[in-house]
Amino acid sequence: MQNLGWKRRLTEYIRTTGGHVTAPRLRVAEVFFDMDGHPGIEELHRAVEKRYPGTGGATVYRTMKLLCDSGLACTRDFGDGFARYEALDPAGHHDHLICTACGKIIEFGEEAIEELQEHVSRRHGFQMRDHRLDIYGLCRECAKIEGVG
Amino acid sequence: MQNLGWKRRLTEYIRTTGGHVTAPRLRVAEVFFDMDGHPGIEELHRAVEKRYPGTGGATVYRTMKLLCDSGLACTRDFGDGFARYEALDPAGHHDHLICTACGKIIEFGEEAIEELQEHVSRRHGFQMRDHRLDIYGLCRECAKIEGVG
DNA sequence: CTAAGTGCAAAAATTTTGCAAACTA
DNA sequence: TAGTTTGCAAAATTTTTGCACTTAG
């Protein structure tokens, strides 16, 4: 997976900004990319502390901001009172089918949709850099259970 | 528009919960649905205060939570450090061009994209109920300033 | 009348920032 | 060595809560 690539990509990004590749940054990133799901800062900080005691909370915040700036992660709002982070597979899609019943998330990519997005952007004089498409509804199984449709 | 419907829908919802339809709630809702865009609490509170002085900030928070619970609105994370609210027009669009430089948000609707979403959903046996499309990039003005492509 | 809601201010929770020490390049 | 990053704690922000008073039903 991405686990092979994040270190190189992060290092590359830090270099371009004239920054330093430090141990705390690599530790936070490593723990983050080893985790599944969408940890918030507190959960992530706990996990980092467990593997590498002595890492400050501010560093976790700052490192996650770095990962977001570099495009390796992004924040997602799940309605909790805090930010949660999602690992971004560079070549991956940002399109999801999200089942509101069971929470399952299906990733997909649709070239035609991306082309239309470009099209719409240009029409508004907008320079598209990235996108996120979330479709909410019921997956096959849950639709069956709820006996709808 | 929805402006005709929110009052009835809100009243209905409040009744089902055994709550009271109060003046402050109606004021906040009215100002919110009269606004365009995606106000945060502070912006909304200012607008409410302007039209109906003496409305407390906590009431704005509590009323927006009520609107979200009732399905008339929802929160959106636009990367500012606070929650912004979006009016949910039952028949409306949830598509945005978001400028990562100046924060401007342009709403749009593209029938062709929606059709493709339906298409993709069906292909995955997914029953689409709602969607969110956010396109990030630079608006015309910011692209000019940054002198990019 | 009773239960729910309001406004204010205090409290809680999350995120950012200042700074001396430590570290990368 | 020069400039960046860290960890801590303090500060800033956003959101929630306690409470006496008011209001809807």
XYZ file of C-alpha atoms (C1' of nucleotides) in Angstrom:
348
model
C 0.000 0.000 0.000
C 0.837 3.541 0.695
C 2.938 2.357 3.610
C 5.824 2.011 1.223
C 5.449 5.483 -0.152
C 4.613 7.945 2.556
C 8.117 8.269 3.899
C 9.619 9.126 0.578
C 6.807 11.480 -0.292
C 6.914 13.201 3.058
C 10.657 13.621 2.936
C 10.402 15.021 -0.544
C 7.756 17.511 0.507
C 9.648 18.652 3.568
C 12.765 19.169 1.487
C 10.950 21.391 -0.975
C 9.866 23.620 1.885
C 13.331 23.836 3.389
C 12.200 21.936 6.445
C 13.782 19.192 8.477
C 12.906 15.517 8.474
C 12.841 14.855 12.192
C 12.257 11.787 14.306
C 9.018 13.061 15.914
C 7.526 13.770 12.499
C 8.392 10.344 11.193
C 7.023 8.735 14.347
C 3.690 10.494 14.145
C 3.383 9.758 10.433
C 4.319 6.110 10.925
C 1.735 5.570 13.640
C -0.881 7.450 11.653
C -0.384 5.422 8.488
C -0.320 2.210 10.503
C -3.716 3.007 11.923
C -6.964 2.210 10.224
C -9.926 4.500 10.169
C -10.083 8.174 10.944
C -8.350 8.978 14.214
C -8.749 12.311 15.936
C -5.800 14.041 17.542
C -6.407 12.528 20.938
C -6.651 8.973 19.678
C -3.629 9.473 17.494
C -1.644 11.069 20.287
C -2.433 8.143 22.566
C -1.263 5.702 19.919
C 1.931 7.648 19.326
C 2.640 7.907 23.050
C 2.155 4.171 23.364
C 4.758 3.356 20.739
C 7.033 6.353 21.266
C 6.581 7.850 24.735
C 7.502 11.484 25.159
C 5.948 12.904 22.044
C 4.160 16.197 22.640
C 0.579 16.869 21.674
C 1.437 20.049 19.807
C 3.802 18.041 17.646
C 0.994 15.689 16.724
C -1.125 18.654 15.689
C 1.730 20.208 13.751
C 2.696 16.997 12.052
C -0.856 16.269 10.956
C -1.042 19.762 9.536
C 2.140 18.983 7.660
C 0.678 15.770 6.295
C -2.415 17.657 5.172
C -0.338 20.353 3.493
C 1.698 17.724 1.723
C -1.406 15.983 0.458
C -0.740 12.751 2.344
C -3.754 13.255 4.601
C -6.750 15.481 5.067
C -9.248 16.333 7.759
C -12.776 15.024 7.785
C -15.722 16.208 9.794
C -17.660 13.389 11.374
C -19.759 15.593 13.584
C -17.734 14.913 16.709
C -16.474 18.115 18.192
C -12.984 17.623 16.808
C -11.058 17.047 13.591
C -10.392 13.563 12.321
C -7.751 12.685 9.778
C -7.883 10.507 6.722
C -4.871 9.029 4.952
C -4.866 9.963 1.292
C -3.615 7.451 -1.184
C -1.935 9.742 -3.726
C -3.124 7.810 -6.716
C -6.387 6.910 -5.104
C -9.816 8.290 -5.480
C -11.586 10.677 -3.229
C -14.969 9.353 -4.162
C -16.982 7.382 -1.652
C -20.269 5.596 -1.433
C -21.131 5.863 2.256
C -23.826 3.650 3.700
C -25.747 5.640 6.283
C -27.081 2.444 7.834
C -23.979 0.319 8.404
C -21.228 2.867 7.857
C -19.556 0.909 5.111
C -17.475 3.015 2.739
C -16.965 1.949 -0.858
C -14.318 3.798 -2.808
C -14.763 4.301 -6.492
C -13.426 6.306 -9.379
C -15.343 7.465 -12.395
C -13.390 9.111 -15.140
C -16.483 10.685 -16.661
C -17.341 12.430 -13.410
C -13.846 13.823 -13.079
C -14.026 15.202 -16.578
C -17.304 16.903 -15.804
C -15.789 18.382 -12.683
C -13.003 19.882 -14.760
C -15.584 21.173 -17.146
C -17.678 22.837 -14.443
C -14.575 24.320 -12.824
C -13.408 25.905 -16.040
C -16.830 27.326 -16.666
C -16.573 29.201 -13.374
C -13.009 30.329 -14.018
C -11.964 27.970 -11.272
C -8.688 26.117 -11.223
C -9.407 22.669 -9.853
C -6.742 21.090 -7.672
C -8.578 18.384 -5.830
C -12.026 17.143 -5.112
C -14.142 15.065 -2.802
C -17.328 13.303 -3.714
C -19.387 11.555 -1.075
C -22.577 9.775 -1.996
C -24.789 8.857 0.950
C -27.376 6.120 0.864
C -27.868 2.437 1.483
C -25.541 -0.290 0.389
C -26.950 -3.399 -1.250
C -27.220 -5.343 1.994
C -28.793 -2.584 4.063
C -31.246 -1.701 1.336
C -32.351 -5.321 1.392
C -32.721 -5.360 5.180
C -34.700 -2.153 5.268
C -36.890 -3.555 2.551
C -36.797 -0.373 0.540
C -36.807 0.053 -3.189
C -38.001 28.090 -2.432
C -37.597 26.400 0.865
C -38.401 29.731 2.483
C -42.025 28.789 2.307
C -41.472 25.422 3.875
C -39.011 25.666 6.730
C -41.448 27.093 9.230
C -43.976 24.355 8.769
C -41.317 21.678 8.747
C -39.599 23.055 11.834
C -42.845 23.401 13.754
C -43.763 19.866 12.848
C -40.436 18.543 14.053
C -40.535 20.460 17.323
C -44.027 19.200 18.028
C -42.978 15.576 17.582
C -40.286 16.073 20.213
C -42.597 17.724 22.708
C -40.747 21.017 22.410
C -41.898 24.597 22.147
C -42.002 26.750 19.049
C -40.511 29.918 20.461
C -39.818 33.352 19.069
C -36.011 33.117 19.374
C -36.011 29.839 17.475
C -38.099 31.242 14.683
C -35.931 34.361 14.525
C -32.703 32.430 14.221
C -34.193 30.114 11.631
C -35.636 32.985 9.649
C -32.346 34.858 9.499
C -30.475 31.675 8.680
C -32.731 30.741 5.785
C -32.669 34.309 4.517
C -28.889 34.224 4.345
C -26.936 32.929 1.436
C -23.858 30.846 1.735
C -22.548 28.961 4.722
C -22.479 31.128 7.809
C -20.622 30.139 10.925
C -22.143 30.800 14.310
C -20.463 34.145 14.697
C -21.614 35.475 11.344
C -25.086 34.136 11.918
C -25.246 35.561 15.417
C -24.248 38.992 14.104
C -26.978 38.821 11.494
C -29.567 37.744 14.035
C -28.536 40.473 16.441
C -28.847 43.027 13.682
C -32.422 42.111 12.896
C -33.510 41.013 16.378
C -31.264 42.542 19.040
C -31.066 40.708 22.316
C -30.735 37.173 21.025
C -28.158 35.167 22.932
C -25.283 33.329 21.317
C -26.096 30.099 23.073
C -29.546 30.204 21.561
C -28.041 30.475 18.109
C -25.956 27.394 18.807
C -28.908 25.528 20.228
C -31.238 26.498 17.430
C -28.782 25.463 14.747
C -28.399 22.132 16.472
C -32.170 21.846 16.351
C -32.216 22.616 12.641
C -29.566 19.984 12.047
C -31.459 17.406 14.063
C -34.602 18.184 12.127
C -32.828 17.772 8.797
C -33.360 21.375 7.736
C -29.664 22.136 7.938
C -26.340 20.445 8.448
C -22.817 21.385 9.444
C -20.007 21.527 6.966
C -16.289 21.623 7.540
C -14.608 24.136 5.296
C -11.278 24.026 7.039
C -11.851 27.173 9.069
C -11.580 26.425 12.735
C -15.330 26.480 13.249
C -18.529 24.862 12.054
C -20.483 26.323 9.193
C -24.063 25.555 8.473
C -25.754 24.733 5.239
C -29.463 24.991 4.594
C -30.741 21.721 3.258
C -33.144 22.409 0.490
C -34.750 19.012 0.044
C -34.425 19.408 -3.700
C -31.252 21.488 -3.820
C -27.618 20.997 -4.731
C -24.758 20.189 -2.447
C -21.997 20.958 -4.893
C -19.295 23.521 -4.168
C -16.228 25.074 -5.688
C -14.064 25.999 -2.713
C -11.141 28.370 -3.149
C -8.307 27.200 -0.955
C -6.678 30.623 -1.122
C -9.442 33.064 -0.201
C -12.093 30.698 1.141
C -14.756 31.741 -1.314
C -17.427 29.142 -1.946
C -19.331 28.918 -5.206
C -22.372 26.702 -5.320
C -23.286 24.979 -8.513
C -25.464 22.239 -9.846
C -24.665 20.033 -12.783
C -27.358 17.702 -13.901
C -24.945 15.543 -15.865
C -22.862 14.899 -12.764
C -25.888 13.923 -10.745
C -26.908 11.470 -13.408
C -23.478 9.909 -13.361
C -23.669 9.620 -9.595
C -26.911 7.726 -9.905
C -25.307 5.562 -12.509
C -22.277 4.738 -10.378
C -24.471 4.058 -7.360
C -26.622 1.607 -9.227
C -23.590 -0.163 -10.571
C -22.503 -0.831 -6.976
C -25.983 -1.887 -5.880
C -26.088 1.285 -3.850
C -29.221 3.249 -3.173
C -28.284 6.933 -3.356
C -30.067 9.264 -0.974
C -27.881 12.336 -0.914
C -24.482 13.530 -1.990
C -21.716 16.036 -1.416
C -19.334 17.237 -4.066
C -16.574 19.632 -3.091
C -14.050 20.796 -5.649
C -10.982 22.489 -4.182
C -8.751 24.858 -6.089
C -8.260 28.507 -6.936
C -10.993 30.899 -7.927
C -10.473 33.205 -10.872
C -9.126 36.071 -8.773
C -6.751 34.018 -6.666
C -5.442 32.116 -9.669
C -4.603 35.465 -11.227
C -2.839 36.689 -8.099
C -0.789 33.557 -7.748
C 0.101 33.841 -11.398
C -0.471 30.190 -12.073
C -1.335 28.566 -15.321
C -49.607 25.617 36.022
C -45.652 22.669 34.191
C -42.197 21.725 31.388
C -39.175 23.732 28.095
C -36.375 27.590 26.415
C -33.655 31.942 26.975
C -29.712 34.913 27.938
C -25.845 35.577 30.397
C -21.621 34.296 32.093
C -18.731 30.645 33.542
C -16.783 26.270 32.121
C -15.204 22.853 28.951
C -12.980 21.307 24.981
C -10.133 21.828 21.037
C -6.465 24.042 18.647
C -2.745 27.485 18.348
C 1.222 29.929 19.990
C 5.527 31.632 22.685
C 9.790 30.143 24.083
C 14.116 27.847 25.648
C 16.339 23.690 24.622
C 17.438 20.180 21.122
C 18.227 18.874 16.666
C 18.852 18.710 11.313
C 21.410 19.778 7.405
C 26.698 27.121 12.898
C 22.197 28.808 11.233
C 17.782 27.929 11.042
C 14.061 24.578 12.140
C 11.511 21.721 15.331
C 10.180 20.087 19.905
C 7.700 19.788 24.243
C 5.637 22.224 27.622
C 2.472 25.328 29.267
C -0.105 29.412 28.468
C -3.331 31.591 25.373
C -6.860 31.805 22.030
C -11.080 29.937 19.956
C -15.056 27.540 19.594
C -18.797 25.177 21.835
C -21.340 23.623 25.933
C -23.428 24.140 30.393
C -25.523 25.971 34.960
C -28.924 28.817 36.523
C -32.558 32.253 37.517
C -36.094 34.097 34.785
C -39.444 33.911 31.000
C -42.574 31.702 27.916
C -45.324 28.169 25.276
C -48.755 24.854 25.537
